[in-house]
Coordinates of C-alpha atoms in Angstrom, one line a residue:
M215 CA -0.1 0.1 -0.1
P216 CA 1.1 3.6 -0.7
L217 CA 2.6 5.5 2.4
P218 CA 0.1 8.0 3.6
L219 CA 2.7 10.7 3.3
S220 CA 3.2 14.0 1.6
H221 CA 5.3 13.9 -1.6
S222 CA 8.1 15.6 0.0
Q223 CA 8.1 13.4 3.0
R224 CA 7.8 10.5 0.9
E225 CA 11.1 11.7 -1.0
R226 CA 13.1 12.1 2.3
L227 CA 11.9 8.6 3.6
A228 CA 12.9 7.3 0.3
Y229 CA 16.4 8.9 0.5
L230 CA 16.6 7.5 4.1
E231 CA 16.0 4.0 3.0
L232 CA 18.2 4.2 0.1
R233 CA 21.1 5.4 2.3
A234 CA 20.5 3.1 5.2
Y235 CA 20.2 -0.1 2.9
F236 CA 22.8 0.7 0.4
V237 CA 25.4 2.6 2.5
G238 CA 24.7 0.5 5.7
E239 CA 24.3 3.6 8.0
L240 CA 22.4 6.6 8.5
R241 CA 22.4 9.7 10.7
R242 CA 20.0 12.4 11.5
G243 CA 22.5 14.8 10.1
D244 CA 22.2 12.9 6.7
L245 CA 18.6 14.1 6.4
E246 CA 19.4 17.5 7.7
A247 CA 22.2 18.2 5.2
R248 CA 20.5 16.7 2.2
F249 CA 17.2 18.6 2.5
S250 CA 18.1 21.5 4.5
I251 CA 15.8 20.7 7.3
K252 CA 15.8 21.3 11.1
P253 CA 16.8 18.6 13.5
A254 CA 13.3 18.2 14.8
A255 CA 12.1 17.7 11.1
A256 CA 14.8 14.9 10.6
T257 CA 13.7 13.3 13.8
R258 CA 10.1 13.3 12.8
D259 CA 11.1 11.7 9.5
L260 CA 13.0 9.0 11.2
N261 CA 10.1 8.2 13.5
A262 CA 7.7 8.2 10.7
Y263 CA 9.9 5.7 8.6
R264 CA 10.2 3.3 11.9
E265 CA 6.4 3.3 12.4
Q266 CA 6.1 2.1 8.9
A267 CA 9.0 -0.5 8.9
P268 CA 9.7 -1.0 12.8
D269 CA 12.0 -4.2 12.0
N270 CA 14.2 -2.5 9.3
L271 CA 16.6 -0.2 11.2
I272 CA 18.4 -0.3 14.7
Y273 CA 20.3 2.4 16.4
D274 CA 23.9 1.2 16.8
R275 CA 25.5 3.0 19.8
Y276 CA 29.1 2.2 18.5
V277 CA 28.8 4.0 15.0
K278 CA 26.3 6.3 16.5
A279 CA 23.9 5.7 13.5
Y280 CA 21.0 3.8 12.4
V281 CA 22.0 0.6 10.5
P282 CA 19.8 -2.1 8.6
T283 CA 18.8 -5.1 10.5
A284 CA 19.0 -8.8 9.1
R285 CA 15.2 -8.6 8.7
F286 CA 15.4 -5.3 6.7
R287 CA 12.9 -5.2 3.7
P288 CA 12.6 -2.2 1.5
V289 CA 9.3 -0.4 1.7
F290 CA 9.9 1.7 -1.4
G291 CA 9.7 -0.1 -4.8
F292 CA 12.8 1.1 -6.3
S293 CA 13.8 0.3 -9.8
A294 CA 17.3 -0.8 -10.7
D295 CA 17.7 2.2 -12.8
R296 CA 16.9 4.6 -10.0
V297 CA 19.2 3.0 -7.4
L298 CA 22.2 2.8 -9.9
S299 CA 21.3 6.3 -11.0
W300 CA 21.5 7.3 -7.4
L301 CA 24.7 5.7 -6.8
L302 CA 26.2 7.3 -10.1
N303 CA 24.9 10.8 -10.1
G304 CA 23.5 11.5 -6.4
F305 CA 19.9 11.3 -5.0
G306 CA 17.2 13.5 -6.4
D307 CA 16.2 14.9 -9.8
G308 CA 17.1 18.2 -10.8
Q309 CA 19.6 18.8 -8.0
A310 CA 21.0 22.1 -8.5
L311 CA 24.0 21.5 -6.1
K312 CA 26.8 18.7 -6.8
I313 CA 26.6 16.4 -3.9
S314 CA 29.7 14.1 -3.5
R315 CA 29.1 10.6 -4.3
T316 CA 28.6 8.2 -1.4
I317 CA 30.0 5.2 -3.5
P318 CA 32.7 5.5 -6.1
C319 CA 30.9 4.9 -9.2
E320 CA 31.6 5.8 -12.6
G321 CA 30.2 5.2 -16.3
A322 CA 26.7 5.7 -18.1
G323 CA 24.6 3.5 -20.3
N324 CA 22.2 0.9 -20.4
L325 CA 21.5 -0.9 -16.9
V326 CA 21.1 -4.6 -16.0
Q327 CA 18.8 -5.7 -13.2
P328 CA 20.9 -6.8 -10.4
D329 CA 19.9 -8.5 -7.3
F330 CA 19.4 -5.6 -4.9
A331 CA 20.4 -7.9 -1.7
V332 CA 23.7 -8.6 -3.4
L333 CA 24.0 -5.0 -4.5
A334 CA 23.2 -3.8 -1.2
E335 CA 25.8 -6.0 0.4
L336 CA 28.5 -4.8 -2.0
T337 CA 28.1 -1.2 -1.7
R338 CA 28.0 -1.4 2.1
A339 CA 31.2 -3.1 2.0
I340 CA 32.7 -0.5 -0.3
H341 CA 31.5 2.1 2.0
A342 CA 33.1 0.5 5.0
G343 CA 36.1 -0.8 3.2
Q344 CA 35.5 -4.3 4.2
A345 CA 36.3 -7.7 2.6
M346 CA 33.7 -10.1 1.4
K347 CA 33.3 -13.6 0.3
I348 CA 31.5 -14.1 -2.8
E349 CA 30.2 -17.0 -5.2
Y350 CA 31.0 -15.9 -8.7
L351 CA 29.9 -17.5 -12.1
S352 CA 33.0 -17.5 -14.3
L353 CA 32.8 -18.2 -18.0
S354 CA 36.0 -20.2 -17.8
S355 CA 35.5 -22.1 -14.5
G356 CA 32.0 -22.1 -13.5
V357 CA 31.0 -21.3 -10.1
A358 CA 34.1 -20.0 -7.9
K359 CA 34.5 -18.9 -4.5
R360 CA 36.6 -15.6 -3.9
V361 CA 37.4 -13.3 -1.2
I362 CA 37.3 -9.9 -2.6
V363 CA 37.6 -6.2 -1.2
P364 CA 35.2 -4.2 -3.5
V365 CA 36.2 -0.7 -4.1
A366 CA 34.0 0.8 -6.8
L367 CA 31.1 0.4 -9.2
A368 CA 31.6 0.7 -13.0
D369 CA 29.1 0.5 -16.0
N370 CA 30.9 -0.5 -19.3
G371 CA 27.7 0.5 -21.3
S372 CA 26.0 -2.8 -21.2
R373 CA 26.5 -4.1 -17.8
W374 CA 27.6 -3.2 -14.4
H375 CA 30.9 -4.4 -13.0
V376 CA 32.3 -4.3 -9.3
R377 CA 35.8 -3.3 -9.2
A378 CA 37.5 -5.2 -6.5
Y379 CA 40.8 -6.7 -5.2
D380 CA 40.8 -10.3 -5.6
R381 CA 42.8 -11.9 -3.0
K382 CA 43.2 -15.3 -5.1
R383 CA 45.1 -13.2 -7.9
S384 CA 46.7 -10.6 -5.6
H385 CA 45.3 -8.1 -8.0
F386 CA 42.6 -5.6 -8.8
S387 CA 39.9 -7.0 -11.2
D388 CA 36.5 -6.4 -12.6
F389 CA 33.4 -8.7 -11.5
V390 CA 30.4 -8.6 -13.7
L391 CA 27.6 -7.6 -10.9
T392 CA 24.7 -10.1 -12.1
R393 CA 27.4 -13.1 -12.0
I394 CA 27.8 -12.6 -8.3
T395 CA 25.3 -15.1 -6.8
K396 CA 26.2 -14.9 -3.2
A397 CA 27.9 -12.3 -1.3
R398 CA 28.8 -11.9 2.6
T399 CA 30.7 -9.2 4.1
L400 CA 33.5 -10.3 6.4
S401 CA 34.4 -8.4 9.8
E402 CA 37.8 -7.5 8.7
R403 CA 38.8 -4.4 6.8
G404 CA 40.7 -4.6 3.7
A405 CA 44.5 -3.9 3.9
D406 CA 45.9 -0.7 2.6
H407 CA 47.0 -2.3 -0.6
E408 CA 43.6 -3.6 -1.2
Q409 CA 41.8 0.0 -1.0
I410 CA 40.8 2.1 -4.0
R411 CA 43.7 4.5 -3.3
A412 CA 46.1 1.6 -4.2
D413 CA 44.3 0.6 -7.4
T414 CA 46.7 2.1 -10.2
E415 CA 44.5 1.4 -13.1
W416 CA 41.5 3.1 -11.5
N417 CA 43.4 6.3 -10.4
R418 CA 45.4 6.6 -13.6
I419 CA 43.7 8.9 -16.1
V420 CA 44.1 8.3 -19.9
D421 CA 43.6 10.9 -22.4
L422 CA 41.9 9.8 -25.5
Q423 CA 42.3 11.8 -28.8
L424 CA 39.6 10.6 -31.0
V425 CA 39.1 11.8 -34.8
P426 CA 36.9 10.7 -37.8
H427 CA 38.4 7.5 -39.2
P428 CA 40.8 8.3 -41.9
G429 CA 39.0 5.9 -44.2
L430 CA 35.5 7.8 -44.5
S431 CA 34.8 9.6 -47.3
H432 CA 32.8 12.4 -45.6
P433 CA 34.5 12.9 -42.0
E434 CA 32.5 16.0 -41.5
A435 CA 29.4 13.8 -40.7
V436 CA 31.3 12.5 -37.6
V437 CA 32.6 15.6 -36.7
A438 CA 28.8 16.6 -36.5
D439 CA 27.9 13.7 -34.6
Y440 CA 30.3 14.1 -31.7
G441 CA 30.4 18.1 -31.8
M442 CA 34.2 17.9 -32.5
K443 CA 36.3 21.1 -32.0
D444 CA 38.8 21.4 -34.7
G445 CA 38.0 17.8 -35.9
Q446 CA 39.0 16.1 -32.9
L447 CA 37.6 15.1 -29.5
H448 CA 39.6 14.7 -26.3
L449 CA 38.3 12.5 -23.5
Q450 CA 39.7 11.5 -20.3
V451 CA 38.9 8.3 -18.7
R452 CA 40.2 6.0 -16.1
A453 CA 42.5 3.5 -17.4
A454 CA 40.6 0.7 -15.8
L455 CA 37.5 1.8 -18.1
A456 CA 39.2 2.8 -21.1
G457 CA 39.2 -0.4 -22.9
Y458 CA 35.4 -0.7 -22.3
A459 CA 35.0 3.0 -23.5
V460 CA 36.6 2.4 -26.9
L461 CA 35.0 -1.0 -27.4
R462 CA 31.6 0.6 -26.7
W463 CA 32.1 3.4 -29.1
G464 CA 33.8 1.1 -31.9
V465 CA 36.9 3.0 -32.0
D466 CA 39.7 1.9 -34.3
C467 CA 42.6 1.7 -32.0
S468 CA 45.2 0.4 -34.5
V469 CA 48.3 2.4 -35.4
D470 CA 47.6 2.7 -39.0
H471 CA 43.7 2.7 -38.9
R472 CA 43.5 -0.5 -40.7
L473 CA 40.0 -1.5 -39.6
D474 CA 36.7 -1.2 -41.5
P475 CA 35.5 2.6 -41.3
S476 CA 32.1 1.5 -42.0
R477 CA 32.0 -0.1 -38.5
H478 CA 34.4 2.1 -36.6
H479 CA 33.5 5.8 -37.4
L480 CA 36.2 6.8 -34.9
W481 CA 40.0 6.6 -35.0
L482 CA 42.2 6.8 -31.8
A483 CA 44.7 9.2 -32.9
N484 CA 47.0 8.6 -30.1
P485 CA 47.0 4.7 -29.8
Q486 CA 50.3 4.9 -27.6
T487 CA 48.1 6.4 -24.7
L488 CA 46.8 2.7 -24.3
N489 CA 50.2 1.2 -23.7
G490 CA 50.6 -0.5 -20.4
V491 CA 46.6 -0.2 -19.8
E492 CA 45.3 -3.6 -18.8
S493 CA 41.8 -3.1 -20.4
A494 CA 43.5 -2.2 -23.5
A495 CA 43.0 -5.8 -24.4
L496 CA 39.2 -5.0 -25.3
A497 CA 40.4 -2.0 -27.6
P498 CA 39.5 -2.8 -31.2
G499 CA 42.9 -3.4 -33.3
H500 CA 45.2 -2.4 -30.4
G501 CA 48.3 -4.5 -30.5
A502 CA 46.8 -6.7 -33.1
A503 CA 47.9 -7.5 -36.7
G504 CA 44.3 -7.0 -38.1
D505 CA 40.5 -6.5 -36.8
G506 CA 40.4 -8.8 -33.8
G507 CA 41.8 -6.8 -30.8
A508 CA 38.7 -6.9 -29.0
G509 CA 36.6 -9.7 -30.4
R510 CA 36.6 -11.8 -27.1

């Protein structure tokens, strides 16, 4: 049944639930800061939510915040689009002020439908910097159990990934969100070398100089498509996402622009920028003798 609340209070309670569920903690000050309301109003909102869902939140005196209980069941019917959009852009439509993201999250594109229980477990672990035990469906080995330290979410244009330190490989890797079938947060925090600040590929910024493919008869059409200035477009992306980006946009990344221009309207004019980038294995034509650098 719809909650008997005003539109503005429903929005505040929806934010309250989102933050508690996906961050793992909520303080009265979070409501005050987000909606510019007085402490008394924030207290009323908390009380109203707890009346609607008495089993969802409990006050943790150690962290001095409300945290979700093991019996937590969302009251609001959030869509995957809304939840992942909040993680990506911040909560609220038409926000005039830039609100810093609670969970590191980069990307834009089509969304898939994740398991919210798994997603919430992951985002809470990211926020707390904790390790997790997961079961993962791998294309090469089937069901695999891993211990990871998740650090960020990323959208490659077709599906969402979890960027995480994989203790089995002793390396930061990407895990497809929908292939994680089970997730359980461990009591231990990740070590310093397992946190996002130690992820070189995530923190490294790659400059992509994109131009119309030299094989096109009418490159001015591509210039118009992308609003290029002086016939080129400069983009800066994280190295961890660069391969996904050029694959999604169909960029010819070969040194001699040898790929078919009818399929690759853009050419990477500085292909050397992908040297040493792990995700470059996905880049069409990069480091390959022909059209096949990203066919896997």
